[in-house]
Amino acid sequence: MMKNPIGVFDSGIGGLTVLREITRLLPGENTIYLGDTARVPYGSKSKETIERYSFEVASFLMRHDIKFLVAACNTASALAVPKLTLKLGIPVLGVIEPGAKAAVSATRNKRIGVIGTEGTIRSGAYASAIKMIDPSVETFVRACPLFVPLVEEGWNEDDVTMLVAERYLNGLKAAEVDTLVLGCTHYPLLKDIISKVMGASVRLIDSAEATAVEVKRILSEKALLNSGANTSHSFFVTDSPERFLAVGRRFYGEGLERAELANIEGL
Ligand code: DGL
């Protein structure tokens, strides 16, 4: 069981930021990643649709005998993780609780900002996770839907992105948050611009890093940690792999050489 892979899924490419942190922190683990590139984006879709999509991609990963499932997609974490946890019979972790925990420990003035897709923000998942940990913290939220296509276009440092960021983030700046949760897989790639807009004193919480730490904690608690030397990392997508490989390298870096088409029909 220890040698079985950790399954990681996302609506597409962005979840590679979470996988990258997991493989950095846990180099002895085998992993299998599925990006639902045929149906991305998840961020603008309803809860029912996200639950159905997430269950289908999770079922594909379950066929590969995963020991642990990570929902790298914030939208899927916000909307579908409770149902997946009930249905799957293996440990399931989303990115919301780890991000919320890290934000609560970082804030000094108890004012936390959260940015994410429309679905994530509408769900209120980060705000309720933060309230559960510390009811005295105030949360301020903002959906930033244009950030995802800007990052996929590679405009991480562009003036256009700076303008968009100012427009989205000015309200959170005015609310004097001292901590900001990057509640979407793509936003860690915009850390520089976001930090310029918010000011250097605002702590940016990368849910990907916080999630990797939590994966390690849970695996070790369940005696499921692996320390293999010849680890394997496989990548699957639901649409043709070319774009995933080309854009994905910006998210994952070295080691993303090959991706296979996953057939999730009928799952
Ligand atoms: N992976 C999604 C998230 O973190 C962003 C892209 C999408 O909307 O599917 O919410």
PDB file of C-alpha atoms and ligand atoms in Angstrom:
ATOM      1  CA  MET A   1       0.000   0.000   0.000  1.00  0.00           C
ATOM      2  CA  MET A   2       2.846   2.441   0.838  1.00  0.00           C
ATOM      3  CA  LYS A   3       4.217   2.105  -2.695  1.00  0.00           C
ATOM      4  CA  ASN A   4       0.857   2.885  -4.309  1.00  0.00           C
ATOM      5  CA  PRO A   5       0.724   6.289  -5.952  1.00  0.00           C
ATOM      6  CA  ILE A   6      -0.758   9.499  -4.634  1.00  0.00           C
ATOM      7  CA  GLY A   7      -3.506  10.556  -7.077  1.00  0.00           C
ATOM      8  CA  VAL A   8      -3.762  14.257  -7.864  1.00  0.00           C
ATOM      9  CA  PHE A   9      -6.478  15.758 -10.037  1.00  0.00           C
ATOM     10  CA  ASP A  10      -7.289  19.175 -11.405  1.00  0.00           C
ATOM     11  CA  SER A  11      -9.533  20.753 -14.015  1.00  0.00           C
ATOM     12  CA  GLY A  12      -6.461  21.012 -16.254  1.00  0.00           C
ATOM     13  CA  ILE A  13      -2.936  22.319 -16.027  1.00  0.00           C
ATOM     14  CA  GLY A  14      -2.966  24.453 -12.881  1.00  0.00           C
ATOM     15  CA  GLY A  15      -2.924  21.533 -10.423  1.00  0.00           C
ATOM     16  CA  LEU A  16       0.661  20.907 -11.510  1.00  0.00           C
ATOM     17  CA  THR A  17       1.619  23.676  -9.039  1.00  0.00           C
ATOM     18  CA  VAL A  18       0.253  21.469  -6.246  1.00  0.00           C
ATOM     19  CA  LEU A  19       1.848  18.307  -7.632  1.00  0.00           C
ATOM     20  CA  ARG A  20       5.202  20.127  -7.882  1.00  0.00           C
ATOM     21  CA  GLU A  21       5.096  21.018  -4.178  1.00  0.00           C
ATOM     22  CA  ILE A  22       4.092  17.439  -3.252  1.00  0.00           C
ATOM     23  CA  THR A  23       6.960  15.884  -5.223  1.00  0.00           C
ATOM     24  CA  ARG A  24       9.411  18.457  -3.813  1.00  0.00           C
ATOM     25  CA  LEU A  25       8.432  17.695  -0.241  1.00  0.00           C
ATOM     26  CA  LEU A  26       7.921  13.957  -0.746  1.00  0.00           C
ATOM     27  CA  PRO A  27      10.525  12.840  -3.313  1.00  0.00           C
ATOM     28  CA  GLY A  28      10.032   9.183  -2.386  1.00  0.00           C
ATOM     29  CA  GLU A  29       6.379   9.042  -3.489  1.00  0.00           C
ATOM     30  CA  ASN A  30       4.928   7.718  -6.742  1.00  0.00           C
ATOM     31  CA  THR A  31       2.296  10.013  -8.223  1.00  0.00           C
ATOM     32  CA  ILE A  32      -0.372   9.964 -10.888  1.00  0.00           C
ATOM     33  CA  TYR A  33      -1.911  13.197 -12.162  1.00  0.00           C
ATOM     34  CA  LEU A  34      -5.105  13.680 -14.137  1.00  0.00           C
ATOM     35  CA  GLY A  35      -5.975  17.031 -15.718  1.00  0.00           C
ATOM     36  CA  ASP A  36      -9.522  17.262 -17.040  1.00  0.00           C
ATOM     37  CA  THR A  37      -8.392  19.417 -19.959  1.00  0.00           C
ATOM     38  CA  ALA A  38     -11.424  18.512 -22.098  1.00  0.00           C
ATOM     39  CA  ARG A  39     -13.800  20.167 -19.630  1.00  0.00           C
ATOM     40  CA  VAL A  40     -11.724  22.999 -18.125  1.00  0.00           C
ATOM     41  CA  PRO A  41     -12.587  25.546 -16.708  1.00  0.00           C
ATOM     42  CA  TYR A  42     -14.319  24.302 -13.572  1.00  0.00           C
ATOM     43  CA  GLY A  43     -14.306  27.778 -12.026  1.00  0.00           C
ATOM     44  CA  SER A  44     -17.475  29.013 -13.727  1.00  0.00           C
ATOM     45  CA  LYS A  45     -19.561  25.809 -13.451  1.00  0.00           C
ATOM     46  CA  SER A  46     -22.273  24.709 -10.997  1.00  0.00           C
ATOM     47  CA  LYS A  47     -21.738  22.569  -7.894  1.00  0.00           C
ATOM     48  CA  GLU A  48     -23.652  19.637  -9.434  1.00  0.00           C
ATOM     49  CA  THR A  49     -21.450  19.641 -12.535  1.00  0.00           C
ATOM     50  CA  ILE A  50     -18.230  19.935 -10.517  1.00  0.00           C
ATOM     51  CA  GLU A  51     -19.307  17.055  -8.241  1.00  0.00           C
ATOM     52  CA  ARG A  52     -20.014  14.859 -11.272  1.00  0.00           C
ATOM     53  CA  TYR A  53     -16.771  15.748 -13.085  1.00  0.00           C
ATOM     54  CA  SER A  54     -14.709  15.275  -9.919  1.00  0.00           C
ATOM     55  CA  PHE A  55     -16.239  11.883  -9.234  1.00  0.00           C
ATOM     56  CA  GLU A  56     -15.484  10.745 -12.786  1.00  0.00           C
ATOM     57  CA  VAL A  57     -11.832  11.797 -12.695  1.00  0.00           C
ATOM     58  CA  ALA A  58     -11.410  10.397  -9.166  1.00  0.00           C
ATOM     59  CA  SER A  59     -12.834   7.055 -10.366  1.00  0.00           C
ATOM     60  CA  PHE A  60     -10.199   6.942 -13.114  1.00  0.00           C
ATOM     61  CA  LEU A  61      -7.453   7.465 -10.527  1.00  0.00           C
ATOM     62  CA  MET A  62      -8.983   4.859  -8.196  1.00  0.00           C
ATOM     63  CA  ARG A  63      -8.509   2.307 -11.003  1.00  0.00           C
ATOM     64  CA  HIS A  64      -4.775   2.957 -10.674  1.00  0.00           C
ATOM     65  CA  ASP A  65      -4.840   1.881  -7.018  1.00  0.00           C
ATOM     66  CA  ILE A  66      -4.071   5.253  -5.500  1.00  0.00           C
ATOM     67  CA  LYS A  67      -3.542   5.283  -1.724  1.00  0.00           C
ATOM     68  CA  PHE A  68      -4.510   8.930  -1.285  1.00  0.00           C
ATOM     69  CA  LEU A  69      -6.415  11.468  -3.389  1.00  0.00           C
ATOM     70  CA  VAL A  70      -5.564  15.162  -3.583  1.00  0.00           C
ATOM     71  CA  ALA A  71      -7.999  17.568  -5.214  1.00  0.00           C
ATOM     72  CA  ALA A  72      -5.506  20.161  -6.448  1.00  0.00           C
ATOM     73  CA  CYS A  73      -8.228  22.274  -8.017  1.00  0.00           C
ATOM     74  CA  ASN A  74      -9.561  24.870  -5.582  1.00  0.00           C
ATOM     75  CA  THR A  75     -12.975  24.847  -7.234  1.00  0.00           C
ATOM     76  CA  ALA A  76     -13.262  21.052  -6.959  1.00  0.00           C
ATOM     77  CA  SER A  77     -11.938  21.230  -3.389  1.00  0.00           C
ATOM     78  CA  ALA A  78     -14.580  23.817  -2.492  1.00  0.00           C
ATOM     79  CA  LEU A  79     -17.492  22.061  -4.155  1.00  0.00           C
ATOM     80  CA  ALA A  80     -16.814  18.324  -4.419  1.00  0.00           C
ATOM     81  CA  VAL A  81     -14.412  17.098  -1.709  1.00  0.00           C
ATOM     82  CA  PRO A  82     -17.118  16.369   0.908  1.00  0.00           C
ATOM     83  CA  LYS A  83     -18.921  14.052  -1.544  1.00  0.00           C
ATOM     84  CA  LEU A  84     -15.687  12.393  -2.714  1.00  0.00           C
ATOM     85  CA  THR A  85     -14.722  11.733   0.904  1.00  0.00           C
ATOM     86  CA  LEU A  86     -18.053   9.982   1.489  1.00  0.00           C
ATOM     87  CA  LYS A  87     -17.877   7.897  -1.666  1.00  0.00           C
ATOM     88  CA  LEU A  88     -14.259   6.808  -2.141  1.00  0.00           C
ATOM     89  CA  GLY A  89     -13.078   4.890   0.926  1.00  0.00           C
ATOM     90  CA  ILE A  90      -9.509   6.309   0.793  1.00  0.00           C
ATOM     91  CA  PRO A  91      -8.223   9.535   2.393  1.00  0.00           C
ATOM     92  CA  VAL A  92      -9.143  12.595   0.313  1.00  0.00           C
ATOM     93  CA  LEU A  93      -7.606  16.039   0.781  1.00  0.00           C
ATOM     94  CA  GLY A  94      -8.554  19.308  -0.869  1.00  0.00           C
ATOM     95  CA  VAL A  95      -6.552  22.513  -0.843  1.00  0.00           C
ATOM     96  CA  ILE A  96      -9.016  24.614   1.170  1.00  0.00           C
ATOM     97  CA  GLU A  97      -8.320  23.465   4.751  1.00  0.00           C
ATOM     98  CA  PRO A  98      -4.511  23.547   4.405  1.00  0.00           C
ATOM     99  CA  GLY A  99      -4.687  27.052   2.861  1.00  0.00           C
ATOM    100  CA  ALA A 100      -7.093  28.274   5.542  1.00  0.00           C
ATOM    101  CA  LYS A 101      -4.906  26.870   8.341  1.00  0.00           C
ATOM    102  CA  ALA A 102      -1.779  28.527   6.943  1.00  0.00           C
ATOM    103  CA  ALA A 103      -3.615  31.857   6.565  1.00  0.00           C
ATOM    104  CA  VAL A 104      -4.915  31.824  10.132  1.00  0.00           C
ATOM    105  CA  SER A 105      -1.447  31.175  11.497  1.00  0.00           C
ATOM    106  CA  ALA A 106       0.009  33.957   9.341  1.00  0.00           C
ATOM    107  CA  THR A 107      -2.426  36.789  10.103  1.00  0.00           C
ATOM    108  CA  ARG A 108      -1.614  39.270  12.842  1.00  0.00           C
ATOM    109  CA  ASN A 109      -4.502  41.715  12.428  1.00  0.00           C
ATOM    110  CA  LYS A 110      -7.102  38.934  11.862  1.00  0.00           C
ATOM    111  CA  ARG A 111      -8.097  40.286   8.453  1.00  0.00           C
ATOM    112  CA  ILE A 112      -7.616  37.737   5.689  1.00  0.00           C
ATOM    113  CA  GLY A 113      -8.289  38.204   1.979  1.00  0.00           C
ATOM    114  CA  VAL A 114      -9.169  35.279  -0.294  1.00  0.00           C
ATOM    115  CA  ILE A 115      -9.054  35.307  -4.088  1.00  0.00           C
ATOM    116  CA  GLY A 116     -10.200  32.479  -6.372  1.00  0.00           C
ATOM    117  CA  THR A 117     -12.500  31.485  -9.218  1.00  0.00           C
ATOM    118  CA  GLU A 118     -16.180  32.431  -9.187  1.00  0.00           C
ATOM    119  CA  GLY A 119     -17.112  28.904  -8.021  1.00  0.00           C
ATOM    120  CA  THR A 120     -14.631  28.904  -5.146  1.00  0.00           C
ATOM    121  CA  ILE A 121     -15.633  32.363  -3.941  1.00  0.00           C
ATOM    122  CA  ARG A 122     -19.385  31.697  -4.334  1.00  0.00           C
ATOM    123  CA  SER A 123     -19.064  28.496  -2.272  1.00  0.00           C
ATOM    124  CA  GLY A 124     -17.771  30.433   0.747  1.00  0.00           C
ATOM    125  CA  ALA A 125     -15.551  27.413   1.482  1.00  0.00           C
ATOM    126  CA  TYR A 126     -12.423  29.362   2.492  1.00  0.00           C
ATOM    127  CA  ALA A 127     -14.404  31.782   4.649  1.00  0.00           C
ATOM    128  CA  SER A 128     -16.111  28.942   6.546  1.00  0.00           C
ATOM    129  CA  ALA A 129     -12.884  26.948   6.929  1.00  0.00           C
ATOM    130  CA  ILE A 130     -11.207  30.080   8.361  1.00  0.00           C
ATOM    131  CA  LYS A 131     -14.164  30.738  10.725  1.00  0.00           C
ATOM    132  CA  MET A 132     -14.004  27.122  11.963  1.00  0.00           C
ATOM    133  CA  ILE A 133     -10.349  27.577  12.918  1.00  0.00           C
ATOM    134  CA  ASP A 134     -10.703  31.064  14.409  1.00  0.00           C
ATOM    135  CA  PRO A 135     -14.162  32.680  14.623  1.00  0.00           C
ATOM    136  CA  SER A 136     -12.625  36.071  15.411  1.00  0.00           C
ATOM    137  CA  VAL A 137     -10.974  36.366  11.970  1.00  0.00           C
ATOM    138  CA  GLU A 138     -12.705  38.513   9.345  1.00  0.00           C
ATOM    139  CA  THR A 139     -12.516  37.313   5.736  1.00  0.00           C
ATOM    140  CA  PHE A 140     -12.717  39.490   2.612  1.00  0.00           C
ATOM    141  CA  VAL A 141     -13.165  37.761  -0.745  1.00  0.00           C
ATOM    142  CA  ARG A 142     -12.835  38.557  -4.441  1.00  0.00           C
ATOM    143  CA  ALA A 143     -13.300  36.365  -7.522  1.00  0.00           C
ATOM    144  CA  CYS A 144     -10.562  37.014 -10.124  1.00  0.00           C
ATOM    145  CA  PRO A 145     -11.682  35.007 -13.182  1.00  0.00           C
ATOM    146  CA  LEU A 146      -9.373  36.757 -15.676  1.00  0.00           C
ATOM    147  CA  PHE A 147      -6.226  35.611 -13.864  1.00  0.00           C
ATOM    148  CA  VAL A 148      -6.522  32.028 -15.187  1.00  0.00           C
ATOM    149  CA  PRO A 149      -6.426  32.865 -18.930  1.00  0.00           C
ATOM    150  CA  LEU A 150      -3.725  35.509 -18.346  1.00  0.00           C
ATOM    151  CA  VAL A 151      -1.453  32.929 -16.697  1.00  0.00           C
ATOM    152  CA  GLU A 152      -2.145  30.339 -19.399  1.00  0.00           C
ATOM    153  CA  GLU A 153      -1.215  32.975 -21.976  1.00  0.00           C
ATOM    154  CA  GLY A 154       2.121  33.381 -20.150  1.00  0.00           C
ATOM    155  CA  TRP A 155       1.434  37.033 -19.244  1.00  0.00           C
ATOM    156  CA  ASN A 156       2.622  36.610 -15.663  1.00  0.00           C
ATOM    157  CA  GLU A 157       4.666  39.817 -15.716  1.00  0.00           C
ATOM    158  CA  ASP A 158       2.670  41.817 -18.252  1.00  0.00           C
ATOM    159  CA  ASP A 159       1.341  45.387 -17.841  1.00  0.00           C
ATOM    160  CA  VAL A 160      -2.122  44.149 -18.793  1.00  0.00           C
ATOM    161  CA  THR A 161      -2.033  41.676 -15.898  1.00  0.00           C
ATOM    162  CA  MET A 162      -0.865  44.465 -13.581  1.00  0.00           C
ATOM    163  CA  LEU A 163      -3.902  46.569 -14.526  1.00  0.00           C
ATOM    164  CA  VAL A 164      -6.261  43.633 -14.039  1.00  0.00           C
ATOM    165  CA  ALA A 165      -4.657  42.851 -10.675  1.00  0.00           C
ATOM    166  CA  GLU A 166      -5.067  46.455  -9.507  1.00  0.00           C
ATOM    167  CA  ARG A 167      -8.723  46.403 -10.489  1.00  0.00           C
ATOM    168  CA  TYR A 168      -9.387  43.113  -8.672  1.00  0.00           C
ATOM    169  CA  LEU A 169      -7.290  43.724  -5.589  1.00  0.00           C
ATOM    170  CA  ASN A 170      -7.873  47.371  -4.713  1.00  0.00           C
ATOM    171  CA  GLY A 171     -10.878  46.518  -2.531  1.00  0.00           C
ATOM    172  CA  LEU A 172      -8.874  43.965  -0.542  1.00  0.00           C
ATOM    173  CA  LYS A 173      -6.070  46.463  -0.109  1.00  0.00           C
ATOM    174  CA  ALA A 174      -8.564  49.036   1.163  1.00  0.00           C
ATOM    175  CA  ALA A 175      -9.905  46.398   3.596  1.00  0.00           C
ATOM    176  CA  GLU A 176      -6.380  46.294   5.084  1.00  0.00           C
ATOM    177  CA  VAL A 177      -5.959  42.549   4.974  1.00  0.00           C
ATOM    178  CA  ASP A 178      -2.491  41.504   6.145  1.00  0.00           C
ATOM    179  CA  THR A 179      -2.736  38.022   4.596  1.00  0.00           C
ATOM    180  CA  LEU A 180      -4.028  36.964   1.194  1.00  0.00           C
ATOM    181  CA  VAL A 181      -4.905  33.383   0.217  1.00  0.00           C
ATOM    182  CA  LEU A 182      -4.038  32.561  -3.401  1.00  0.00           C
ATOM    183  CA  GLY A 183      -7.109  30.324  -3.699  1.00  0.00           C
ATOM    184  CA  CYS A 184      -6.623  29.064  -7.251  1.00  0.00           C
ATOM    185  CA  THR A 185      -4.063  26.758  -8.818  1.00  0.00           C
ATOM    186  CA  HIS A 186      -2.861  29.442 -11.242  1.00  0.00           C
ATOM    187  CA  TYR A 187      -2.294  32.313  -8.821  1.00  0.00           C
ATOM    188  CA  PRO A 188       1.089  31.228  -7.394  1.00  0.00           C
ATOM    189  CA  LEU A 189       2.486  32.150 -10.819  1.00  0.00           C
ATOM    190  CA  LEU A 190       1.277  35.723 -10.256  1.00  0.00           C
ATOM    191  CA  LYS A 191       2.913  36.127  -6.832  1.00  0.00           C
ATOM    192  CA  ASP A 192       5.170  38.973  -7.993  1.00  0.00           C
ATOM    193  CA  ILE A 193       2.410  41.118  -9.477  1.00  0.00           C
ATOM    194  CA  ILE A 194      -0.009  40.388  -6.643  1.00  0.00           C
ATOM    195  CA  SER A 195       2.641  41.300  -4.093  1.00  0.00           C
ATOM    196  CA  LYS A 196       3.423  44.556  -5.937  1.00  0.00           C
ATOM    197  CA  VAL A 197      -0.253  45.537  -5.828  1.00  0.00           C
ATOM    198  CA  MET A 198      -0.933  44.454  -2.253  1.00  0.00           C
ATOM    199  CA  GLY A 199       2.374  45.700  -0.815  1.00  0.00           C
ATOM    200  CA  ALA A 200       5.328  43.717   0.484  1.00  0.00           C
ATOM    201  CA  SER A 201       3.933  43.518   4.034  1.00  0.00           C
ATOM    202  CA  VAL A 202       0.924  41.405   2.975  1.00  0.00           C
ATOM    203  CA  ARG A 203       1.644  37.681   3.408  1.00  0.00           C
ATOM    204  CA  LEU A 204       0.658  35.611   0.369  1.00  0.00           C
ATOM    205  CA  ILE A 205      -0.555  32.115   1.210  1.00  0.00           C
ATOM    206  CA  ASP A 206       0.156  29.537  -1.447  1.00  0.00           C
ATOM    207  CA  SER A 207      -2.376  26.729  -0.925  1.00  0.00           C
ATOM    208  CA  ALA A 208      -0.116  24.414  -2.954  1.00  0.00           C
ATOM    209  CA  GLU A 209       2.720  24.592  -0.392  1.00  0.00           C
ATOM    210  CA  ALA A 210       0.347  24.280   2.556  1.00  0.00           C
ATOM    211  CA  THR A 211      -1.336  21.266   0.937  1.00  0.00           C
ATOM    212  CA  ALA A 212       1.958  19.425   0.391  1.00  0.00           C
ATOM    213  CA  VAL A 213       2.779  19.835   4.097  1.00  0.00           C
ATOM    214  CA  GLU A 214      -0.643  18.429   5.012  1.00  0.00           C
ATOM    215  CA  VAL A 215      -0.259  15.469   2.602  1.00  0.00           C
ATOM    216  CA  LYS A 216       2.999  14.593   4.360  1.00  0.00           C
ATOM    217  CA  ARG A 217       1.418  14.890   7.798  1.00  0.00           C
ATOM    218  CA  ILE A 218      -1.566  12.658   6.929  1.00  0.00           C
ATOM    219  CA  LEU A 219       0.501   9.994   5.136  1.00  0.00           C
ATOM    220  CA  SER A 220       2.879   9.782   8.041  1.00  0.00           C
ATOM    221  CA  GLU A 221       0.008   9.599  10.552  1.00  0.00           C
ATOM    222  CA  LYS A 222      -1.503   6.718   8.569  1.00  0.00           C
ATOM    223  CA  ALA A 223       1.893   4.994   8.164  1.00  0.00           C
ATOM    224  CA  LEU A 224       1.565   5.338   4.387  1.00  0.00           C
ATOM    225  CA  LEU A 225       4.726   7.359   3.641  1.00  0.00           C
ATOM    226  CA  ASN A 226       6.952   5.878   0.945  1.00  0.00           C
ATOM    227  CA  SER A 227      10.660   6.489   0.557  1.00  0.00           C
ATOM    228  CA  GLY A 228      11.278   4.756  -2.762  1.00  0.00           C
ATOM    229  CA  ALA A 229      14.313   5.597  -4.890  1.00  0.00           C
ATOM    230  CA  ASN A 230      12.976   4.898  -8.399  1.00  0.00           C
ATOM    231  CA  THR A 231       9.740   6.802  -8.231  1.00  0.00           C
ATOM    232  CA  SER A 232       7.315   7.101 -11.136  1.00  0.00           C
ATOM    233  CA  HIS A 233       5.247  10.147 -12.044  1.00  0.00           C
ATOM    234  CA  SER A 234       2.577   9.639 -14.677  1.00  0.00           C
ATOM    235  CA  PHE A 235       0.390  12.281 -16.273  1.00  0.00           C
ATOM    236  CA  PHE A 236      -3.015  11.858 -17.877  1.00  0.00           C
ATOM    237  CA  VAL A 237      -5.321  14.347 -19.583  1.00  0.00           C
ATOM    238  CA  THR A 238      -8.824  14.133 -21.048  1.00  0.00           C
ATOM    239  CA  ASP A 239      -7.976  16.156 -24.184  1.00  0.00           C
ATOM    240  CA  SER A 240      -4.974  15.960 -26.509  1.00  0.00           C
ATOM    241  CA  PRO A 241      -1.703  16.164 -24.520  1.00  0.00           C
ATOM    242  CA  GLU A 242       0.168  18.711 -26.716  1.00  0.00           C
ATOM    243  CA  ARG A 243      -1.078  21.931 -25.119  1.00  0.00           C
ATOM    244  CA  PHE A 244      -0.870  20.383 -21.644  1.00  0.00           C
ATOM    245  CA  LEU A 245       2.804  19.552 -22.194  1.00  0.00           C
ATOM    246  CA  ALA A 246       3.682  22.935 -23.696  1.00  0.00           C
ATOM    247  CA  VAL A 247       1.906  25.112 -21.098  1.00  0.00           C
ATOM    248  CA  GLY A 248       2.360  22.639 -18.240  1.00  0.00           C
ATOM    249  CA  ARG A 249       6.140  23.023 -18.195  1.00  0.00           C
ATOM    250  CA  ARG A 250       5.698  26.594 -16.943  1.00  0.00           C
ATOM    251  CA  PHE A 251       3.738  25.216 -13.983  1.00  0.00           C
ATOM    252  CA  TYR A 252       5.761  22.083 -13.268  1.00  0.00           C
ATOM    253  CA  GLY A 253       9.239  22.668 -14.640  1.00  0.00           C
ATOM    254  CA  GLU A 254      11.533  19.732 -15.438  1.00  0.00           C
ATOM    255  CA  GLY A 255      10.124  16.220 -15.540  1.00  0.00           C
ATOM    256  CA  LEU A 256       6.969  16.739 -17.569  1.00  0.00           C
ATOM    257  CA  GLU A 257       7.901  14.842 -20.720  1.00  0.00           C
ATOM    258  CA  ARG A 258       4.921  12.671 -21.529  1.00  0.00           C
ATOM    259  CA  ALA A 259       1.174  12.674 -20.937  1.00  0.00           C
ATOM    260  CA  GLU A 260      -1.394  10.087 -21.977  1.00  0.00           C
ATOM    261  CA  LEU A 261      -4.997  10.442 -22.952  1.00  0.00           C
ATOM    262  CA  ALA A 262      -7.326   9.148 -20.209  1.00  0.00           C
ATOM    263  CA  ASN A 263     -10.596   7.550 -21.145  1.00  0.00           C
ATOM    264  CA  ILE A 264     -13.077   8.513 -18.448  1.00  0.00           C
ATOM    265  CA  GLU A 265     -16.216   7.667 -20.401  1.00  0.00           C
ATOM    266  CA  GLY A 266     -18.698   5.604 -18.442  1.00  0.00           C
ATOM    267  CA  LEU A 267     -17.013   6.226 -15.068  1.00  0.00           C
TER     268      LEU A 267
HETATM  269  N1  DGL B   1      -8.010  24.756 -11.205  1.00  0.00           N
HETATM  270  C1  DGL B   1      -8.985  25.813 -11.025  1.00  0.00           C
HETATM  271  C2  DGL B   1      -8.977  26.239  -9.547  1.00  0.00           C
HETATM  272  O1  DGL B   1      -8.001  26.123  -8.846  1.00  0.00           O
HETATM  273  C3  DGL B   1      -8.719  26.992 -11.941  1.00  0.00           C
HETATM  274  C4  DGL B   1      -9.031  26.712 -13.402  1.00  0.00           C
HETATM  275  C5  DGL B   1     -10.496  26.388 -13.642  1.00  0.00           C
HETATM  276  O2  DGL B   1     -11.351  27.286 -13.507  1.00  0.00           O
HETATM  277  O3  DGL B   1     -10.781  25.242 -13.946  1.00  0.00           O
HETATM  278  O4  DGL B   1      -9.986  26.704  -9.069  1.00  0.00           O
END
